[in-house]
Amino acid sequence: MKILVTGGLGYIGSHTVVELQNEGFEVVVIDNLSNSSLNVLDGIKAITGKKPIFEELDLREKSKVQDFFKRHDDIAGVIHFAASKAVGESMEKPLLYYENNLGVLVYILQELIKKKNTSFIFSSSCTVYGEADEMPITEDAPVKSAESPYGNTKQVGEEVISDTCRVNPNLKAIALRYFNPIGAHPSTQIGELPIGVPQNLVPYITQTGVGLREQLSVFGDDYPTKDGTCIRDYIHVVDLAKAHVIALQRLIQGDNQENYEVFNLGTGKGSSVLEVIQSFERVSGKSLNYKIEDRRSGDVVQAYANTQKANEVLGWKAKSTLDEAMKSAWDWECKIRS
Ligand code: NAD
Ligand code: WQD
């Protein structure tokens, strides 16, 4: 069965391509290499023994999207990762984010609704919950008004899909709300490749550990939490990737209750920034140079998932501990810098 993975050479996409190929799916990847490189194909081949079919294509070119679906009329499902994802950049270039994250989504859905029966998985984010009132966060927690154009593209993206599904019963879709994906494939063949200075905590920590950055700034230690630093739900990217395959199988087998569903993907466990640093120090045997700085604007105090719906309905549960995920991130960082 042929599955299109957009953004399949990116961080989460490449790990999902591996899991799809391991489950016997035939994968076609579209990527414009704006935040990834062709070498990722070699990494995927080293793990699975097979390169996916690859098309270098910018999905913002609507006619090319139309042409792709004409040439591949046997695509049974789409996992849509391709997007721009830097929150700060989205404040500076909102139209880039609305075009890439929403325009492209519309183009793909316009092609999918022409098909008799099709499955669509969307990369959403826990960012849609904003500062949630209750922890852990369930899927029916209110979606809060977004702090950034990036966050807004995920909220509106979900609405675009839900509205489209309402009037197109042939389209089955699932939005997966990721908490904080970290780590790399245990083979160290693929992993996260941030361009420039990392904005996210774990790549900043591993780059500091390896000597590429001088010091980690911890953004605030005066939050109302156990040690004053923010709490997040860090999930191993391989666990996250496996959930995509399970969600896709649910749609293909027709096990879905409604033709649009939403699931949280997290571990259910909240970890503070200082606990993440301690995890790094445990698995690397190194002490991390860090300094407490001012709060970063826009950060929520805490966000961790209630995972009951994904556990019970999808039959999926994150398996890796924070230390296991951190170890894989560290092994990957050491490998790419060696
Ligand atoms: P990534 O940047 O590593 O991967 C995205 C891939 O899409 C890249 O390879 C990029 O080159 C490609 N791409 C972007 N625009 C494209 C276009 N117009 N045409 C073709 N290819 C294009 O990002 P990621 O971390 O793997 O995230 C994947 C998805 O998950 C994104 O939608 C992101 O918003 C979402 N998400 C990520 C996180 C996270 O923390 N990484 C959390 C929640 C949600
Ligand atoms: C985690 C914690 C920081 C860097 C962001 C996006 C969100 C999303 C995932 C996509 C926070 C602290 C960080 C540093 C630090 N993705 N920190 N020093 O903020 O939960 O989410 O990425 O949808 O939309 O907003 O993740 O990794 O940036 O931060 O102290 O140098 O680490 O303050 O508490 P975040 P993060």
XYZ file of C-alpha atoms and ligand atoms in Angstrom:
418
model
C 0.000 0.000 0.000
C 1.417 3.358 -1.075
C 1.622 6.193 1.484
C 2.710 9.779 0.812
C 4.800 11.344 3.569
C 5.213 15.098 3.092
C 8.237 16.499 4.892
C 9.492 12.915 5.091
C 13.159 13.919 5.219
C 12.586 16.124 8.274
C 13.014 15.192 11.915
C 9.733 13.438 12.767
C 8.954 12.531 9.142
C 12.158 10.526 8.636
C 11.553 8.465 11.787
C 8.002 7.803 10.603
C 9.179 6.711 7.142
C 11.375 4.123 8.912
C 8.435 2.770 10.922
C 6.167 2.705 7.843
C 8.742 0.796 5.803
C 9.313 -1.596 8.708
C 5.557 -2.314 8.630
C 5.681 -3.061 4.890
C 4.195 0.152 3.490
C 5.527 1.553 0.215
C 6.509 5.134 0.957
C 6.707 8.162 -1.323
C 8.389 11.183 0.250
C 7.885 14.767 -0.869
C 10.272 17.343 0.573
C 11.671 20.651 -0.682
C 14.807 20.288 1.487
C 14.126 23.675 3.110
C 14.896 22.172 6.519
C 16.466 18.816 5.696
C 19.016 17.167 3.441
C 19.200 14.351 0.907
C 21.580 12.391 3.180
C 18.577 11.457 5.280
C 17.604 9.021 2.511
C 20.856 7.125 3.147
C 20.102 7.018 6.872
C 16.655 5.566 6.195
C 18.176 2.983 3.851
C 20.819 2.017 6.415
C 18.065 1.225 8.945
C 15.394 -0.367 6.755
C 17.405 -1.643 3.771
C 15.290 0.471 1.424
C 15.145 4.050 0.168
C 11.644 5.479 -0.143
C 10.613 6.939 -3.494
C 11.611 10.611 -3.291
C 10.306 13.692 -5.094
C 11.938 17.058 -4.452
C 8.965 19.340 -4.724
C 7.770 22.546 -3.074
C 4.187 21.930 -1.982
C 3.437 25.659 -2.212
C 3.332 25.136 -5.983
C -0.284 24.104 -6.341
C 0.022 22.879 -9.933
C 2.851 20.540 -8.869
C 0.704 19.138 -6.057
C -2.109 18.510 -8.557
C 0.313 16.916 -10.998
C 1.790 14.692 -8.252
C -1.614 13.243 -7.337
C -2.402 12.656 -11.021
C 0.824 10.695 -11.439
C 0.323 8.767 -8.166
C -3.389 7.980 -8.249
C -2.808 4.896 -6.084
C -1.845 6.806 -2.925
C -3.891 5.245 -0.108
C -2.995 7.710 2.613
C -1.052 10.861 3.416
C 0.932 11.755 6.520
C 1.453 15.503 6.338
C 4.535 16.739 8.238
C 5.730 19.434 5.826
C 5.481 22.815 7.515
C 7.562 25.648 8.895
C 7.959 25.222 12.643
C 9.974 28.024 14.252
C 7.737 29.973 16.615
C 10.017 33.059 16.690
C 10.390 33.190 12.905
C 6.618 32.992 12.543
C 6.309 36.289 14.454
C 8.650 37.937 11.897
C 7.270 36.247 8.773
C 3.616 35.417 9.407
C 2.681 35.146 5.733
C 5.383 32.540 5.124
C 3.779 30.464 7.886
C 0.210 30.945 6.699
C 1.199 30.044 3.128
C 3.350 27.035 3.987
C 1.298 25.598 6.844
C -2.233 26.431 5.665
C -2.027 27.054 1.893
C -0.273 23.726 1.363
C -2.757 21.919 3.620
C -5.635 23.236 1.486
C -3.925 22.162 -1.761
C -3.459 18.609 -0.481
C -7.016 18.306 0.859
C -8.373 19.607 -2.469
C -6.733 16.617 -4.154
C -7.728 14.097 -1.477
C -11.442 14.861 -1.576
C -11.451 13.837 -5.249
C -10.609 10.292 -4.173
C -13.138 7.607 -3.261
C -11.581 6.748 0.062
C -8.524 8.249 1.638
C -6.724 8.623 4.962
C -4.985 11.746 6.209
C -2.792 12.249 9.297
C -1.950 15.803 10.377
C 0.929 17.007 12.583
C -0.677 19.200 15.185
C 0.796 20.399 18.452
C 0.070 20.782 22.155
C 0.596 24.463 21.444
C -3.145 24.574 20.609
C -3.917 24.245 24.355
C -1.875 27.322 25.329
C -1.742 27.670 29.119
C -4.225 24.910 29.941
C -6.300 25.201 33.106
C -5.941 21.565 34.139
C -3.092 19.051 34.070
C -2.722 16.549 32.546
C -4.296 17.957 29.381
C -7.126 15.988 27.764
C -8.168 16.338 24.124
C -11.346 18.156 25.119
C -9.477 20.926 26.938
C -10.310 24.261 25.311
C -8.177 25.367 22.395
C -6.775 28.753 23.429
C -6.094 31.696 21.196
C -2.610 31.188 19.782
C 0.394 33.221 20.956
C 2.118 33.034 17.558
C 1.262 32.718 13.865
C 2.873 29.245 14.022
C 0.487 28.163 16.804
C -2.383 29.714 14.911
C -1.587 27.630 11.812
C -2.013 24.461 13.906
C -5.340 25.613 15.389
C -6.725 26.787 12.056
C -5.212 23.746 10.316
C -7.273 21.487 12.578
C -10.410 23.509 11.756
C -9.684 23.309 8.018
C -9.505 19.512 8.281
C -12.530 19.163 10.526
C -14.683 21.374 8.256
C -13.506 19.446 5.183
C -14.259 16.070 6.786
C -17.770 17.222 7.769
C -18.789 17.554 4.121
C -16.557 14.806 2.661
C -17.348 11.461 4.270
C -14.860 9.777 1.906
C -12.025 11.598 3.702
C -10.890 10.124 7.041
C -8.503 12.209 9.104
C -6.679 12.218 12.414
C -4.894 15.212 13.955
C -2.089 14.187 16.297
C -1.205 16.782 18.939
C 2.463 16.215 19.753
C 3.874 17.292 23.072
C 7.699 17.765 23.011
C 9.417 15.307 20.650
C 13.083 14.616 21.481
C 15.783 12.041 20.750
C 16.905 10.177 17.668
C 16.799 6.724 16.135
C 18.840 4.335 18.353
C 20.887 3.329 15.281
C 22.178 6.960 15.141
C 21.468 6.902 11.391
C 18.835 9.657 11.587
C 18.012 12.371 14.135
C 17.285 16.050 14.596
C 19.361 18.482 12.521
C 18.575 22.014 13.692
C 19.829 24.734 11.369
C 21.698 27.483 13.262
C 21.182 28.040 16.974
C 18.674 25.529 18.354
C 15.499 27.043 19.786
C 14.457 23.865 21.583
C 15.816 22.679 24.907
C 17.247 19.230 24.153
C 19.301 20.062 21.031
C 20.614 23.127 22.883
C 21.668 20.902 25.777
C 23.391 18.294 23.580
C 25.161 20.981 21.530
C 26.387 22.547 24.782
C 27.480 19.133 26.034
C 29.510 18.515 22.896
C 31.138 21.957 23.108
C 29.380 23.660 20.209
C 27.623 26.114 22.553
C 29.186 27.706 25.588
C 26.303 27.653 28.025
C 22.597 26.813 28.222
C 20.313 29.604 29.399
C 17.529 28.250 31.599
C 14.589 30.535 30.923
C 13.289 31.326 34.398
C 13.330 29.520 37.756
C 10.541 31.467 39.420
C 7.558 29.613 37.945
C 5.003 28.011 40.287
C 6.389 24.486 39.762
C 8.310 21.959 41.896
C 11.732 23.548 41.215
C 10.641 26.841 39.621
C 11.384 25.832 36.014
C 8.773 25.038 33.339
C 7.285 21.574 32.948
C 6.919 19.787 29.596
C 6.121 16.280 28.357
C 9.186 15.025 26.437
C 8.411 12.111 24.128
C 10.916 9.930 22.260
C 10.590 10.583 18.518
C 10.530 6.830 17.788
C 7.491 6.380 20.064
C 5.894 9.317 18.266
C 6.690 7.851 14.836
C 5.121 4.495 15.755
C 1.904 6.266 16.760
C 1.571 7.608 13.197
C 1.622 4.112 11.745
C -1.010 2.953 14.239
C -3.219 5.986 13.520
C -2.909 5.381 9.777
C -3.779 1.696 10.168
C -6.851 2.692 12.183
C -8.095 4.798 9.262
C -7.199 2.286 6.563
C -8.975 -0.506 8.438
C -12.010 1.744 9.002
C -11.814 1.400 12.807
C -12.344 5.130 13.274
C -15.553 6.193 15.073
C -15.822 9.509 13.277
C -14.111 10.688 10.109
C -12.174 13.350 12.053
C -10.462 12.465 15.324
C -7.853 14.118 17.554
C -5.296 12.430 19.805
C -2.653 13.672 22.230
C 0.770 12.102 21.788
C 2.862 12.417 24.922
C 4.176 10.272 27.747
C 1.815 11.653 30.367
C 4.777 12.612 32.551
C 5.850 16.212 33.133
C 9.553 17.004 33.532
C 11.064 20.323 34.574
C 13.939 21.992 32.727
C 16.258 21.143 35.630
C 15.151 17.490 35.510
C 15.957 17.413 31.795
C 19.426 18.789 32.548
C 19.895 16.126 35.258
C 18.839 13.449 32.781
C 21.473 14.714 30.336
C 24.129 14.654 33.066
C 23.174 11.073 34.039
C 23.273 9.616 30.538
C 26.329 11.537 29.284
C 28.399 11.474 32.472
C 29.119 15.175 31.835
C 28.184 18.190 33.878
C 26.313 20.822 31.882
C 27.277 24.483 31.936
C 24.025 26.393 32.475
C 22.831 29.665 33.928
C 19.431 30.807 35.138
C 18.196 33.692 32.988
C 14.957 35.657 32.622
C 11.769 33.984 31.494
C 11.286 33.591 27.727
C 8.196 35.428 26.548
C 5.340 33.202 25.413
C 6.363 30.152 27.484
C 3.551 28.344 29.278
C 4.236 27.210 32.854
C 3.389 23.580 32.285
C 2.037 21.243 29.615
C 1.794 17.477 29.879
C -0.610 15.085 28.253
C -3.423 12.932 29.456
C -2.720 9.985 27.152
C -5.738 7.847 28.027
C -7.476 8.352 24.672
C -4.402 7.326 22.644
C -3.744 4.418 25.041
C -7.289 3.064 24.891
C -8.519 3.973 21.415
C -5.281 3.633 19.428
C -3.788 0.989 21.712
C -0.573 3.032 21.709
C 1.619 4.020 24.646
C 4.984 5.771 24.729
C 7.564 3.229 25.922
C 10.799 5.184 26.349
C 11.807 6.992 29.522
C 13.259 10.501 29.517
C 16.729 9.017 30.078
C 16.376 6.644 27.115
C 15.227 9.454 24.847
C 18.010 11.726 26.127
C 20.611 8.988 25.615
C 19.548 8.652 21.973
C 19.764 12.447 21.513
C 23.258 12.442 23.038
C 24.475 9.468 20.963
C 23.222 11.225 17.817
C 24.902 14.529 18.721
C 28.212 12.731 19.415
C 27.975 10.858 16.117
C 27.284 13.890 13.917
C 30.086 15.902 15.536
C 32.652 13.089 15.345
P 11.194 19.505 10.192
O 11.431 20.926 9.806
O 12.354 18.700 10.630
O 10.457 18.723 9.010
C 9.599 19.354 8.098
C 10.046 18.958 6.692
O 9.142 19.534 5.757
C 11.443 19.449 6.340
O 12.201 18.375 5.813
C 11.211 20.528 5.282
O 12.268 20.586 4.344
C 9.890 20.072 4.684
N 9.081 21.153 4.096
C 8.723 22.326 4.676
N 7.981 23.063 3.822
C 7.860 22.341 2.682
C 7.208 22.567 1.438
N 6.576 23.703 1.176
N 7.275 21.603 0.486
C 7.934 20.439 0.739
N 8.557 20.183 1.891
C 8.522 21.119 2.851
O 10.068 19.522 11.336
P 9.608 18.373 12.342
O 10.125 18.707 13.697
O 9.871 17.047 11.770
O 8.041 18.661 12.375
C 7.153 17.977 11.513
C 5.752 18.482 11.750
O 5.409 18.320 13.121
C 5.548 19.962 11.453
O 4.257 20.120 10.896
C 5.609 20.609 12.814
O 4.895 21.807 12.854
C 4.956 19.545 13.667
N 5.342 19.589 15.085
C 6.668 19.544 15.424
C 7.030 19.595 16.770
C 8.480 19.593 17.176
O 8.764 19.981 18.311
N 9.404 19.160 16.340
C 6.029 19.655 17.749
C 4.680 19.682 17.365
C 4.349 19.644 16.019
C 11.091 23.574 26.527
C 11.405 24.213 27.865
C 11.801 26.596 27.759
C 15.461 26.417 25.405
C 8.203 24.704 21.400
C 7.096 25.346 20.594
C 5.974 24.403 20.395
C 6.552 23.162 19.849
C 7.707 22.562 20.538
C 5.715 22.658 17.722
C 10.711 25.563 28.065
C 13.044 25.860 28.208
C 14.322 26.069 26.114
C 16.555 26.979 26.098
C 15.330 26.784 28.158
N 6.483 22.696 18.660
N 14.257 26.256 27.479
N 16.447 27.127 27.460
O 8.622 25.850 24.313
O 7.648 23.631 24.999
O 7.654 24.270 22.637
O 8.668 23.567 20.700
O 4.560 22.647 17.583
O 5.053 24.987 19.570
O 6.630 26.494 21.263
O 9.795 23.674 23.723
O 12.134 22.970 23.675
O 11.575 25.388 23.190
O 11.327 24.529 25.496
O 15.283 26.955 29.390
O 17.578 27.329 25.522
O 12.814 24.503 27.926
O 11.655 27.787 28.473
O 10.364 25.653 29.414
P 8.399 24.443 24.010
P 11.282 24.152 23.936
